Short mmCIF file of C-alpha atoms and ligand atoms in Angstrom, two decimals:
data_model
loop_
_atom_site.label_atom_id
_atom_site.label_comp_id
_atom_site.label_asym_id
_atom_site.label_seq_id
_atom_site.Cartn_x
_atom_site.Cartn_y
_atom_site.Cartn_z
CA UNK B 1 2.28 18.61 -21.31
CA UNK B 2 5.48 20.55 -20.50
CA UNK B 3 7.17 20.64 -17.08
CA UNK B 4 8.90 22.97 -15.23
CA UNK B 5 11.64 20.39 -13.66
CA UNK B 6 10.43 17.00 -14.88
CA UNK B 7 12.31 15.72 -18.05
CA UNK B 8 10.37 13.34 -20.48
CA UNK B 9 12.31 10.66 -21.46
CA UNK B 10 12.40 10.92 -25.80
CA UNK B 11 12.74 7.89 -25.89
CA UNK B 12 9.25 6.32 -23.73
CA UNK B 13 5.95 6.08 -24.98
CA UNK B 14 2.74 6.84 -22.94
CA UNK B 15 0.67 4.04 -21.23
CA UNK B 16 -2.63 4.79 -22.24
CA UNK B 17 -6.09 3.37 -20.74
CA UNK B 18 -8.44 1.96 -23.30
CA UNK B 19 -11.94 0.20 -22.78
CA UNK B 20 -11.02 0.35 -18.97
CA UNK B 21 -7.51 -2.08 -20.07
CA UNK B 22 -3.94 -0.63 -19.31
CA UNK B 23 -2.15 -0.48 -23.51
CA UNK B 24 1.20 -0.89 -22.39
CA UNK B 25 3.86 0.16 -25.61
CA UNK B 26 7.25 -1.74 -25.15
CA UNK B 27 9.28 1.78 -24.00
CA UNK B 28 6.40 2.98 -21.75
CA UNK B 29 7.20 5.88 -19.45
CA UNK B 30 7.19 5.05 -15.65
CA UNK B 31 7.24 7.93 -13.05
CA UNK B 32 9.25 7.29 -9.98
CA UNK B 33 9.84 9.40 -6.78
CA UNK B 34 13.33 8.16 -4.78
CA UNK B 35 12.01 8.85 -1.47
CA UNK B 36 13.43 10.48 1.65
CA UNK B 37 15.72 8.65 4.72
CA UNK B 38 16.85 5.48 3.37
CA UNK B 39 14.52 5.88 0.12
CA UNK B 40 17.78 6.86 -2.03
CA UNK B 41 20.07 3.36 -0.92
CA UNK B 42 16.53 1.43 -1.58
CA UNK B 43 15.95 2.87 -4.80
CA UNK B 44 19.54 2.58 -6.05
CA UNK B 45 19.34 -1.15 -5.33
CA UNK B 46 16.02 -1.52 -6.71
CA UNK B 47 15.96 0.26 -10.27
CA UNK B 48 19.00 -2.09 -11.69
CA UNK B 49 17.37 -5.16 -10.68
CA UNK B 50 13.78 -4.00 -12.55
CA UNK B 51 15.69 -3.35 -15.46
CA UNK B 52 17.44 -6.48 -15.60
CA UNK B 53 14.23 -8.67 -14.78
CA UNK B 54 12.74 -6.99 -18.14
CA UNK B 55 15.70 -7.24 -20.39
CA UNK B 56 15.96 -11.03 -19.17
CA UNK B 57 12.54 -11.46 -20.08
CA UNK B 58 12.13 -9.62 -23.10
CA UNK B 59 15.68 -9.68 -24.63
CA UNK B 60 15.71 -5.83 -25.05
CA UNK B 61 12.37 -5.60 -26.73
CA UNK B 62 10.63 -4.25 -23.98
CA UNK B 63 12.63 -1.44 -21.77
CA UNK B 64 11.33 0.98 -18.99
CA UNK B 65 11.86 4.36 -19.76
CA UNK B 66 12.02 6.18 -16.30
CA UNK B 67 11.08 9.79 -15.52
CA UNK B 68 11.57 10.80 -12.03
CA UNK B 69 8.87 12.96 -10.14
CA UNK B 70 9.48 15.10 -7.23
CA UNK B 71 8.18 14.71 -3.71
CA UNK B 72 9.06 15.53 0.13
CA UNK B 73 12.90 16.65 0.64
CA UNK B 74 14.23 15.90 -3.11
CA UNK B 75 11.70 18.55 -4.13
CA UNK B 76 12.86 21.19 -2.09
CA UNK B 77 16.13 20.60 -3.49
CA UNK B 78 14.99 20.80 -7.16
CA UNK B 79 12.26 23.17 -6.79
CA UNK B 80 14.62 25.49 -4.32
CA UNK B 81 12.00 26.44 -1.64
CA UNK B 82 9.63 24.31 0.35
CA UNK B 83 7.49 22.59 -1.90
CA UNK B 84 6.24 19.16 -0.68
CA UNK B 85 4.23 17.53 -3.26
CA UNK B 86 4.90 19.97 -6.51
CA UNK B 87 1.15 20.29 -8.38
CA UNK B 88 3.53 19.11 -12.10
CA UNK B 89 4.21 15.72 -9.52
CA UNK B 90 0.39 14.84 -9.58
CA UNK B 91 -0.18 16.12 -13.23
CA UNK B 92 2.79 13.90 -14.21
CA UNK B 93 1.41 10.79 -12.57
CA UNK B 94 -2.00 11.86 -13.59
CA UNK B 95 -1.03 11.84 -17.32
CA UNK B 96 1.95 8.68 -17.58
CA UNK B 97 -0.65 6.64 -15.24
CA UNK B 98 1.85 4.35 -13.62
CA UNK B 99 4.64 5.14 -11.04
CA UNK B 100 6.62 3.88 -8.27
CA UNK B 101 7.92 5.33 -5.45
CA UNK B 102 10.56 5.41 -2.06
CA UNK B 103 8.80 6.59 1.09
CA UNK B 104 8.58 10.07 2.63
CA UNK B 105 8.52 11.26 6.03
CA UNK B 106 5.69 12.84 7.78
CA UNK B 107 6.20 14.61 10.95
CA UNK B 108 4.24 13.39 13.93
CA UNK B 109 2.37 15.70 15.73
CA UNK B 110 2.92 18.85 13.43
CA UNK B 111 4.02 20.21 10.30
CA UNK B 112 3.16 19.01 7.05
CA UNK B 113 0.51 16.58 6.70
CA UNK B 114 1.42 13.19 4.65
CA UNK B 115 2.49 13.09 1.11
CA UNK B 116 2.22 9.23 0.67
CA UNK B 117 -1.89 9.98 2.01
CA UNK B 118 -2.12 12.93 -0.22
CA UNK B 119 -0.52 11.54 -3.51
CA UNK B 120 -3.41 8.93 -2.69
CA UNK B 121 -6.30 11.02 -2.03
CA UNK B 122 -5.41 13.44 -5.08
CA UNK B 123 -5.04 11.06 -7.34
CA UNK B 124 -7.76 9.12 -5.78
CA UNK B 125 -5.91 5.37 -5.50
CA UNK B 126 -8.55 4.52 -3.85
CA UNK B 127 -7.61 0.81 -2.72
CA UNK B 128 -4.19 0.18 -1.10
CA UNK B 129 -3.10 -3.58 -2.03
CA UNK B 130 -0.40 -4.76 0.00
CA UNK B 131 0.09 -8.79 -0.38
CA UNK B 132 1.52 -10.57 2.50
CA UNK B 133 3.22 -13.68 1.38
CA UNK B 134 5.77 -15.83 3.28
CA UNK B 135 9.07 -16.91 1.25
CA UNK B 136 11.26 -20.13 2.78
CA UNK B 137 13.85 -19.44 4.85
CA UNK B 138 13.11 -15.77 5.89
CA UNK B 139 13.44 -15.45 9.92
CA UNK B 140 9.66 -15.08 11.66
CA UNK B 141 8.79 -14.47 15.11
CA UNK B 142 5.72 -17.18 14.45
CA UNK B 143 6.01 -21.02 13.99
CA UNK B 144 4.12 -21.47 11.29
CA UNK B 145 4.90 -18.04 9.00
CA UNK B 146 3.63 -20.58 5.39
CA UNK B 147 0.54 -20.87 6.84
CA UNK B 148 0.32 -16.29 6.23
CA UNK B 149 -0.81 -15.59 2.51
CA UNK B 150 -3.10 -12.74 2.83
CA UNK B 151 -3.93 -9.70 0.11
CA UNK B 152 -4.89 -6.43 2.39
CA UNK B 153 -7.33 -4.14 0.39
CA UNK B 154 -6.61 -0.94 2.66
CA UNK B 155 -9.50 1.69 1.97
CA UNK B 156 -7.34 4.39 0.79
CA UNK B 157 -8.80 7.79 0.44
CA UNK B 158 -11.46 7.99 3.47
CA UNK B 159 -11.55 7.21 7.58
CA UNK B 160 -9.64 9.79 10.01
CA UNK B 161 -7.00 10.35 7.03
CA UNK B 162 -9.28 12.36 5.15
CA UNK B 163 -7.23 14.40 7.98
CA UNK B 164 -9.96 16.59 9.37
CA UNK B 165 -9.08 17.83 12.69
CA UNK B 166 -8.80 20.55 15.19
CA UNK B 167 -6.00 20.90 17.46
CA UNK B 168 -6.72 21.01 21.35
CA UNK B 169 -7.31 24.96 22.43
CA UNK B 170 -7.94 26.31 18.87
CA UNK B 171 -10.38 28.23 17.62
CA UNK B 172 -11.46 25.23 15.15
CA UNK B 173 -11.82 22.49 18.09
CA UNK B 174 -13.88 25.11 20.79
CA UNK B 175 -16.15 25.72 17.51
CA UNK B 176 -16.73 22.45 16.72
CA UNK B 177 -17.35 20.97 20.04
CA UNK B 178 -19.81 23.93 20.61
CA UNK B 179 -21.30 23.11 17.71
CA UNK B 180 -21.93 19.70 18.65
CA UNK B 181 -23.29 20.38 22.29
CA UNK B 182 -25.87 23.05 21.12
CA UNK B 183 -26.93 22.15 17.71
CA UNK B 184 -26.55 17.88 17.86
CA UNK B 185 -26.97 17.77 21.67
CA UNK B 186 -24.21 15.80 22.39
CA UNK B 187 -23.27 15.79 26.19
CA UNK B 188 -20.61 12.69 25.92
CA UNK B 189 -17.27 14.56 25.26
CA UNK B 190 -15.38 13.86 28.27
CA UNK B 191 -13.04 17.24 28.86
CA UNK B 192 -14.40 19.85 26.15
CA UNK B 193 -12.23 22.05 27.48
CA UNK B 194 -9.24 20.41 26.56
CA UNK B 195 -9.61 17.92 23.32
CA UNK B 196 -8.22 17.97 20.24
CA UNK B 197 -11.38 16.97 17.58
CA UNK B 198 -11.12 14.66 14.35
CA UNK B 199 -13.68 13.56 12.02
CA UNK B 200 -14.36 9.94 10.33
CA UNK B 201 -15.71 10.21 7.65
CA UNK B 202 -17.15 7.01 5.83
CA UNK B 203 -19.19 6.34 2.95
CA UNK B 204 -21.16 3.86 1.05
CA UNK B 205 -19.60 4.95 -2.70
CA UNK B 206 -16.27 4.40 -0.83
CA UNK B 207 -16.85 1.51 0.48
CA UNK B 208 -18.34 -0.42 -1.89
CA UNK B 209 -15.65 0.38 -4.43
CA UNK B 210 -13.08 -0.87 -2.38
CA UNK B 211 -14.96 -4.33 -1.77
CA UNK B 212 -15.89 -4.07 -5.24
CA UNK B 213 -12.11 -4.85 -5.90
CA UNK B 214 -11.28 -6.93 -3.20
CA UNK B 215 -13.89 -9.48 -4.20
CA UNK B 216 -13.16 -8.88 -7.94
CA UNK B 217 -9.70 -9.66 -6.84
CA UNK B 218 -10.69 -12.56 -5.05
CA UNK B 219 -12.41 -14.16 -8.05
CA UNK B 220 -9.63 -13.50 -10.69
CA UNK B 221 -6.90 -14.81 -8.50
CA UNK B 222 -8.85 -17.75 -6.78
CA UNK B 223 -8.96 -17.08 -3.60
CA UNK B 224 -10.55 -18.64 -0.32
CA UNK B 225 -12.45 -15.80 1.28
CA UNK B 226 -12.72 -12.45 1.45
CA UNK B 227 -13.23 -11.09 4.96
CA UNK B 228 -14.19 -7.20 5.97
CA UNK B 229 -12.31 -5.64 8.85
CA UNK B 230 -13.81 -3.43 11.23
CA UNK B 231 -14.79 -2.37 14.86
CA UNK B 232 -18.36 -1.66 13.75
CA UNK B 233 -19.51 -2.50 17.38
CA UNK B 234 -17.96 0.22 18.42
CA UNK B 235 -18.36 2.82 15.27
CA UNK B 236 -21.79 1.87 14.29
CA UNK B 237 -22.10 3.98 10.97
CA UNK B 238 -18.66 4.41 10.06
CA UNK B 239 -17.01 0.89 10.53
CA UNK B 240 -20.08 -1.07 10.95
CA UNK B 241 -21.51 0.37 8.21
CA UNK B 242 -18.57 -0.68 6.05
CA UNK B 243 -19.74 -4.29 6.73
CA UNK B 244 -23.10 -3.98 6.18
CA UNK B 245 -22.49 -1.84 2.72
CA UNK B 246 -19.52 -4.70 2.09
CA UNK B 247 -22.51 -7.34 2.08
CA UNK B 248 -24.58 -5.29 0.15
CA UNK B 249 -21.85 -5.09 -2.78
CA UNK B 250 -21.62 -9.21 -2.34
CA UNK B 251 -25.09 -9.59 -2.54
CA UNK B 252 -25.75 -6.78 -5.48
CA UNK B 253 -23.49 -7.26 -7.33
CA UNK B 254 -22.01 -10.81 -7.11
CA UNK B 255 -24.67 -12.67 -6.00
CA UNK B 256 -23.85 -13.52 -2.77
CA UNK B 257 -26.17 -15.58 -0.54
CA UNK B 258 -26.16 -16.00 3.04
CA UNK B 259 -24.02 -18.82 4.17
CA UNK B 260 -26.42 -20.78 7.13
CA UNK B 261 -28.63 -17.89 7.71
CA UNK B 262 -26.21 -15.01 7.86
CA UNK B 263 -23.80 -12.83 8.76
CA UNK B 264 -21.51 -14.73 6.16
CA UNK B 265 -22.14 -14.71 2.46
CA UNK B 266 -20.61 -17.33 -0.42
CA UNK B 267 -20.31 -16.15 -4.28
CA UNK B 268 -22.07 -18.95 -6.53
CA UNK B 269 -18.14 -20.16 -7.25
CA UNK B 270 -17.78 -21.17 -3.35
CA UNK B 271 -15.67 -17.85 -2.45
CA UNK B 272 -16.88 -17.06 1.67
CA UNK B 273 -17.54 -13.45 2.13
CA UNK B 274 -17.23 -12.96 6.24
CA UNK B 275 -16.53 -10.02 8.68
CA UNK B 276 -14.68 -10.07 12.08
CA UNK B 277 -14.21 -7.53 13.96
CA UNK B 278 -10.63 -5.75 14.30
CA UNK B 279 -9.01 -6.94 17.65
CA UNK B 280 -10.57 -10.39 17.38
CA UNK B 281 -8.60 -10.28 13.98
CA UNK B 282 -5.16 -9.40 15.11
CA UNK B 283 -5.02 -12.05 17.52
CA UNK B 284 -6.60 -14.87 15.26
CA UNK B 285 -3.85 -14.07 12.43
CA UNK B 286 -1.95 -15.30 15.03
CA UNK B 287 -3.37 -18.29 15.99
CA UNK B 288 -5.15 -19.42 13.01
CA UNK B 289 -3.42 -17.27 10.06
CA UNK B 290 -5.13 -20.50 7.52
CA UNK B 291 -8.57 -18.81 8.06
CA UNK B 292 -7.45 -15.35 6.49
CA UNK B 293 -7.01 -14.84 2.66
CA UNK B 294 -8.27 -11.81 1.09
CA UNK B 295 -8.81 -9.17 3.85
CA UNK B 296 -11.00 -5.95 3.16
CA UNK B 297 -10.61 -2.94 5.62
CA UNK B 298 -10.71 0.47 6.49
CA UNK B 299 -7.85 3.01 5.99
CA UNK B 300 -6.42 2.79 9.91
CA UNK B 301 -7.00 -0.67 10.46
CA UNK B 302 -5.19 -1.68 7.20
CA UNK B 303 -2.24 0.46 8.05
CA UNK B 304 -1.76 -1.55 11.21
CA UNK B 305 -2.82 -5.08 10.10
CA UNK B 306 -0.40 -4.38 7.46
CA UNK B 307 2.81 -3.68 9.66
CA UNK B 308 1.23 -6.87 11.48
CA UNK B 309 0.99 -8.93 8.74
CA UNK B 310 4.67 -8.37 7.15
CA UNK B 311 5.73 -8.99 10.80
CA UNK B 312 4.97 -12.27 10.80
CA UNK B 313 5.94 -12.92 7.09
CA UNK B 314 9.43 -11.44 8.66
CA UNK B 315 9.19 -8.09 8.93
CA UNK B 316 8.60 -5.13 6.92
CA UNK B 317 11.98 -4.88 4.93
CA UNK B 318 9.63 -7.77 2.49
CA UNK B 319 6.59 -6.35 2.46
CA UNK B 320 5.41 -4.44 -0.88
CA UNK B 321 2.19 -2.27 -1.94
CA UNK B 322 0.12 -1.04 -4.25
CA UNK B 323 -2.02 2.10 -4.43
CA UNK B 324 -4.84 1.98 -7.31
CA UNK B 325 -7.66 3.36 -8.96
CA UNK B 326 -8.93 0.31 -10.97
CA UNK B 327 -11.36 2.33 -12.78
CA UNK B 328 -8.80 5.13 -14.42
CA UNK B 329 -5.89 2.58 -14.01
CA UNK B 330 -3.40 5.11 -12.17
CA UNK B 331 -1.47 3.10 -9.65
CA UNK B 332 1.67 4.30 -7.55
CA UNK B 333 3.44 1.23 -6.52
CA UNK B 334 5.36 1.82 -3.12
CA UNK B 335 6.42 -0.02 -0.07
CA UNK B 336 5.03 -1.04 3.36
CA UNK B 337 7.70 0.82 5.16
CA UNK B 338 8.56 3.95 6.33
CA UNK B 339 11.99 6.20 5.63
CA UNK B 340 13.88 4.09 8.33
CA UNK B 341 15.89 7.41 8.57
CA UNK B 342 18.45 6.22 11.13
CA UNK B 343 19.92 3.77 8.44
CA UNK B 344 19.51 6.72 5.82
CA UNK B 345 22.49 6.69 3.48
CA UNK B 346 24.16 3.66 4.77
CA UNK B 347 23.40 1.32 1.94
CA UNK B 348 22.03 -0.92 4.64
CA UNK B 349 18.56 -2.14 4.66
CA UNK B 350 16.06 -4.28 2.67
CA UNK B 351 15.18 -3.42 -0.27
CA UNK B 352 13.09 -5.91 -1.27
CA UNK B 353 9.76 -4.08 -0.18
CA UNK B 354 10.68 -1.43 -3.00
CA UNK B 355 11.64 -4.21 -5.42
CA UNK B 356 8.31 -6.22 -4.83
CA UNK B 357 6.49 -3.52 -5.21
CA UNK B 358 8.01 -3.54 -8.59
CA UNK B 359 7.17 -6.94 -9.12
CA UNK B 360 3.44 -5.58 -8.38
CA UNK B 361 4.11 -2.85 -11.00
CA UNK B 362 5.13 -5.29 -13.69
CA UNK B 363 1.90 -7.64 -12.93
CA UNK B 364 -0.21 -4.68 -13.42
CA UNK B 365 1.87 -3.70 -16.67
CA UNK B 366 1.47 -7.01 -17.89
CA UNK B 367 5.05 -8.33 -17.91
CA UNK B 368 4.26 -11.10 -15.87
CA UNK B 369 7.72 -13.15 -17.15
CA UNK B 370 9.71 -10.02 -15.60
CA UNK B 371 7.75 -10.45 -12.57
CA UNK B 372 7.96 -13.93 -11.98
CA UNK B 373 11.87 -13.60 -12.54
CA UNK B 374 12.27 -11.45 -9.62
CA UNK B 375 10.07 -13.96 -7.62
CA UNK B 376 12.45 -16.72 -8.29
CA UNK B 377 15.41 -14.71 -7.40
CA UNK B 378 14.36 -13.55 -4.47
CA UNK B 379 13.40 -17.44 -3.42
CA UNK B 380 17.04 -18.38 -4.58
CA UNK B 381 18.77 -15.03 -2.97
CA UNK B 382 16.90 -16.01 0.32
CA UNK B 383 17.50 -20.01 0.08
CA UNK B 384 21.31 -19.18 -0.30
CA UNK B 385 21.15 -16.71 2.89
CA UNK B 386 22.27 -13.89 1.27
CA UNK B 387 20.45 -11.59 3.13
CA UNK B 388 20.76 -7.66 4.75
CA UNK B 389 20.88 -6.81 8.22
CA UNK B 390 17.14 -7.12 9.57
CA UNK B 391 17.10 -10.85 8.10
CA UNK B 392 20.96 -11.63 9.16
CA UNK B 393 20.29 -10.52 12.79
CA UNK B 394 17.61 -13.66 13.01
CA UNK B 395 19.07 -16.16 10.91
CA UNK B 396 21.68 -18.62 11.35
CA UNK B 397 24.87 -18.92 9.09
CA UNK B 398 23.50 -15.93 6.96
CA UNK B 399 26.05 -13.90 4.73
CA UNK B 400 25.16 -10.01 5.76
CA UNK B 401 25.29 -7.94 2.28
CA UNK B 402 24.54 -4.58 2.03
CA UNK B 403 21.01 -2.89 0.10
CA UNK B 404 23.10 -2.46 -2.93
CA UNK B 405 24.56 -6.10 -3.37
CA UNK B 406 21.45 -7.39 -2.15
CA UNK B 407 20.09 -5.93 -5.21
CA UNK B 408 23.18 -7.46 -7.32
CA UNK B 409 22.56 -11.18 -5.90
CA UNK B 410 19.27 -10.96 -6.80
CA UNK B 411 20.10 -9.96 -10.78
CA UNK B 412 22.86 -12.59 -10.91
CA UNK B 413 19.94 -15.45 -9.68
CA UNK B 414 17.84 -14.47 -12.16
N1 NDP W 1 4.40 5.12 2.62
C1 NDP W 1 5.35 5.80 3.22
O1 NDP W 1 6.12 6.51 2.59
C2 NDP W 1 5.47 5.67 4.69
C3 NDP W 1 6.15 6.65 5.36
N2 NDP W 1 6.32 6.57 6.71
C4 NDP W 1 7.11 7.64 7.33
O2 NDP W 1 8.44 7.15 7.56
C5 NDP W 1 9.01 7.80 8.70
C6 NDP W 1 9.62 6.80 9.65
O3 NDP W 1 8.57 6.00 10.19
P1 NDP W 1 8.77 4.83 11.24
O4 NDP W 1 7.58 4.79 12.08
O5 NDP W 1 10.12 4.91 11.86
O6 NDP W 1 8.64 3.50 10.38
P2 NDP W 1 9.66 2.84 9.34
O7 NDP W 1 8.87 1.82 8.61
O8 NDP W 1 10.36 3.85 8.55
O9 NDP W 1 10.76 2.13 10.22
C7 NDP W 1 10.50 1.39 11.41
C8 NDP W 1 11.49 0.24 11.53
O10 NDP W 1 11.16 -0.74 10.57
C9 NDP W 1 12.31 -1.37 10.08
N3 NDP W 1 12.43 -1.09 8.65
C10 NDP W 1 11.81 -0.14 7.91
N4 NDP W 1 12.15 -0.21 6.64
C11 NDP W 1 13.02 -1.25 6.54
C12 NDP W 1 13.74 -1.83 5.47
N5 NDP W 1 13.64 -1.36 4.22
N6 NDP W 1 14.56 -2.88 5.74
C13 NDP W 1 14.67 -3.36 6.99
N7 NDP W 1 14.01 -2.84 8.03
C14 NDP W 1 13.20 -1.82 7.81
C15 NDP W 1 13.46 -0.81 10.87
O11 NDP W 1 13.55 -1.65 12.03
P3 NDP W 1 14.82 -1.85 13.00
O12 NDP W 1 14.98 -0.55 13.73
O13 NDP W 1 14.37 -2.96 13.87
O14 NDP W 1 16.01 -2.20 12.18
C16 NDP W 1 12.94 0.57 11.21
O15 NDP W 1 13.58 1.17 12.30
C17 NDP W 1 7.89 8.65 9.31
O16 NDP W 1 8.07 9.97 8.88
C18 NDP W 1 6.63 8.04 8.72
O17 NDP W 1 5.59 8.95 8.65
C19 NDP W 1 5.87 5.49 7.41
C20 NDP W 1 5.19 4.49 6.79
C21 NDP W 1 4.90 4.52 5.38
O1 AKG W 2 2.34 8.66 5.27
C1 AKG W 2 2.91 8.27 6.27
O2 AKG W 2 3.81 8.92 6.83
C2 AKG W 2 2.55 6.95 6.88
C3 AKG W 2 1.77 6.09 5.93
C4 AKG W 2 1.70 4.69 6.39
O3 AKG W 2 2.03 4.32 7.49
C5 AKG W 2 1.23 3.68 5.44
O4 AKG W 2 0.77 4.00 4.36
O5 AKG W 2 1.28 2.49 5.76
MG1 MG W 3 1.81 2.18 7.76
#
């Protein structure tokens, strides 16, 4: 397919999905999008030590050949008027399969609804993995941060980011709530006159594709337990029908029994499917983080546990992501983080939610070697206390480097 402002690289190969398995060639072509605010200084850092993990691992035989992708402010630039999320950005993804990306900013309140939700929804990555894993020495607010290895599976495409709403006072939100005091007799909206209206939307083929991979991820990487998130007290058929459907996948279709009578399930190899609901959850990852493994969840709920989560593993400059469709294989690999745009262009903050993200990427690729070689350097960068700003702030005796020669330390401990 030609593009407009998106350069091939001649020298990359496709990755192609065959039988439902990723072929990966040894040059294949990789999509990445900088990112806005500090998205730029991250990715700088970030690229260079990718490329070294894989030419350490594979002595030059394998080699990623990058093709950036446009999205949020860079495209304006390159497309010269205000296009957000350029359609040849999706079709490029759509056809190379695999990319990575910096974030971009969404406005709160108005203006432009999120890119990072809309490159997930179009492209339908319908399960958000973002690992939360604790690595000695880094500063945490808790006592026991070792005790924290959980794998989030954030519902990605459905809940109140499907992002149907109706602003207070418009035309939409009087229409709706009309609708919904004549025609479904509801008398429980509080001021009518006055509220804004948004829809939930959850389903059962959602749903169970989601849990589908949680628990499929559960049993290829041995795992504990897989527990679903929700307030379905509360939200009877959105969230607590997540639970019940996230049973019914168990039961259907990995023959879950019920553990002493019920709620809780266990696979035949001893894995413990449970449910808890979402505020008793935030306070027991506290208390008794042990109990928590693999975590299954709704699209709101696993954007905050997730901020939660990294803040106990020490904070959200270390905490990496995936966004996947396991069926078609297209995955966009991308931080836990925002744009942190007061540090934008400063060549200041962590990049190692960008660059473990990567190490996601090369998992899913296949290049495990690569992968595990930026695991160990980040244990050895960290052990030494070479460290950026939101680490040296909490540790003791830590040498501050910038995002940049963060990066380098990490390719000369390889
Ligand atoms: N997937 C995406 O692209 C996402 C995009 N966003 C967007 O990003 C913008 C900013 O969001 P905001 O709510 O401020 O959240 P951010 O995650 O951008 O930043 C909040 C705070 O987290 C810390 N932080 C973030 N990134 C890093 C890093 N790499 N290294 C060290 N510390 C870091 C900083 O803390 P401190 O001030 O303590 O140093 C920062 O001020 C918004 O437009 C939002 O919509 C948000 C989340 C995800
Ligand atoms: O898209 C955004 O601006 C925020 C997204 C977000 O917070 C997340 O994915 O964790
Ligand atoms: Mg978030």
């Amino acid at each position: 397919m030609g593009f407009e402002k998106i350069v091939v690289p001649i020298d990359g190969e496709k990755i192609t999905l065959q039988d439902g398995k990723l072929q990966v060639p040894d040059r294949p072509i990789v999509a990445f999008i900088e990112g806005d605010g500090t998205g730029p200084d991250i990715w700088a850092a970030s690229q260079p030590v990718l490329e070294a993990a894989v030419e350490k691992a594979y002595g030059g035989q394998r080699k990623i050949a990058w093709m950036e992708v446009y999205a949020g402010e860079k495209a304006n630039e390159v497309y010269g008027e205000p296009i957000w999320l350029p359609q040849e950005t999706l079709d490029a993804i759509d056809e190379y399969l695999v990319a990575i990306k910096g974030p971009l900013t969404t406005p709160v309140g108005g203006g432009i609804r999120s890119i990072n939700v809309a490159l997930r929804q179009r492209l339908d990555l319908y399960a958000c993995v973002r690992p939360v894993q604790y690595f000695q020495g880094v500063p945490s607010p808790v006592k026991r941060p070792e005790l924290v290895n959980m794998v989030i599976f954030r519902e990605n495409t459905e809940d109140i980011y499907a992002g149907i709403e109706w602003e207070a006072y418009s035309d939409g939100a009087r229409k709706v709530i009309q609708f919904l005091r004549d025609e479904m007799g509801v008398n429980k909206i509080r001021f009518p006159e006055s509220s804004g209206i948004g829809i939930k939307p959850v389903s059962e083929e959602g749903t169970s594709r989601l849990v589908r991979a949680a628990i499929q991820y559960a049993i290829d990487n041995n795992r504990k337990s897989v527990t679903l998130v929700h307030k379905g007290n509360i939200m009877k058929f959105t969230e607590g029908a997540f639970m019940q459907w996230g049973y019914k996948v168990a039961v259907e279709e990995f023959g879950a029994k019920p553990l002493d009578g019920g709620p809780w399930h266990v696979l035949p190899n001893g894995i413990i499917i449970k449910d808890v609901i979402a505020d008793a959850m935030l306070q027991q990852v506290l208390t008794r983080p042990a109990e928590y493994d693999v975590i299954a969840t709704l699209n709101l709920n696993g954007d905050y546990i997730s901020d939660a989560l990294a803040a106990q593993v020490g904070g959200i400059g270390i905490a990496p992501g995936a966004n996947i469709n396991y069926v078609t294989g297209r995955a966009i690999f991308e931080a836990t983080h925002g744009t942190a745009p007061k540090y934008a262009g400063q060549d200041k903050v962590n990049p190692s939610s960008v660059i473990l993200s990567g190490e996601m990427m090369l998992r899913h690729l296949g290049w495990h070697e690569a992968a595990d070689l930026i695991l160990k350097a980040m244990e050895r960068t960290i052990g030494q206390k070479i460290v950026t700003y939101d680490f040296a702030r909490l540790m003791e005796g830590a040498t501050e480097v910038k995002c940049s020669e963060f990066g380098q330390a990490l390719i000369r401990n390889m």
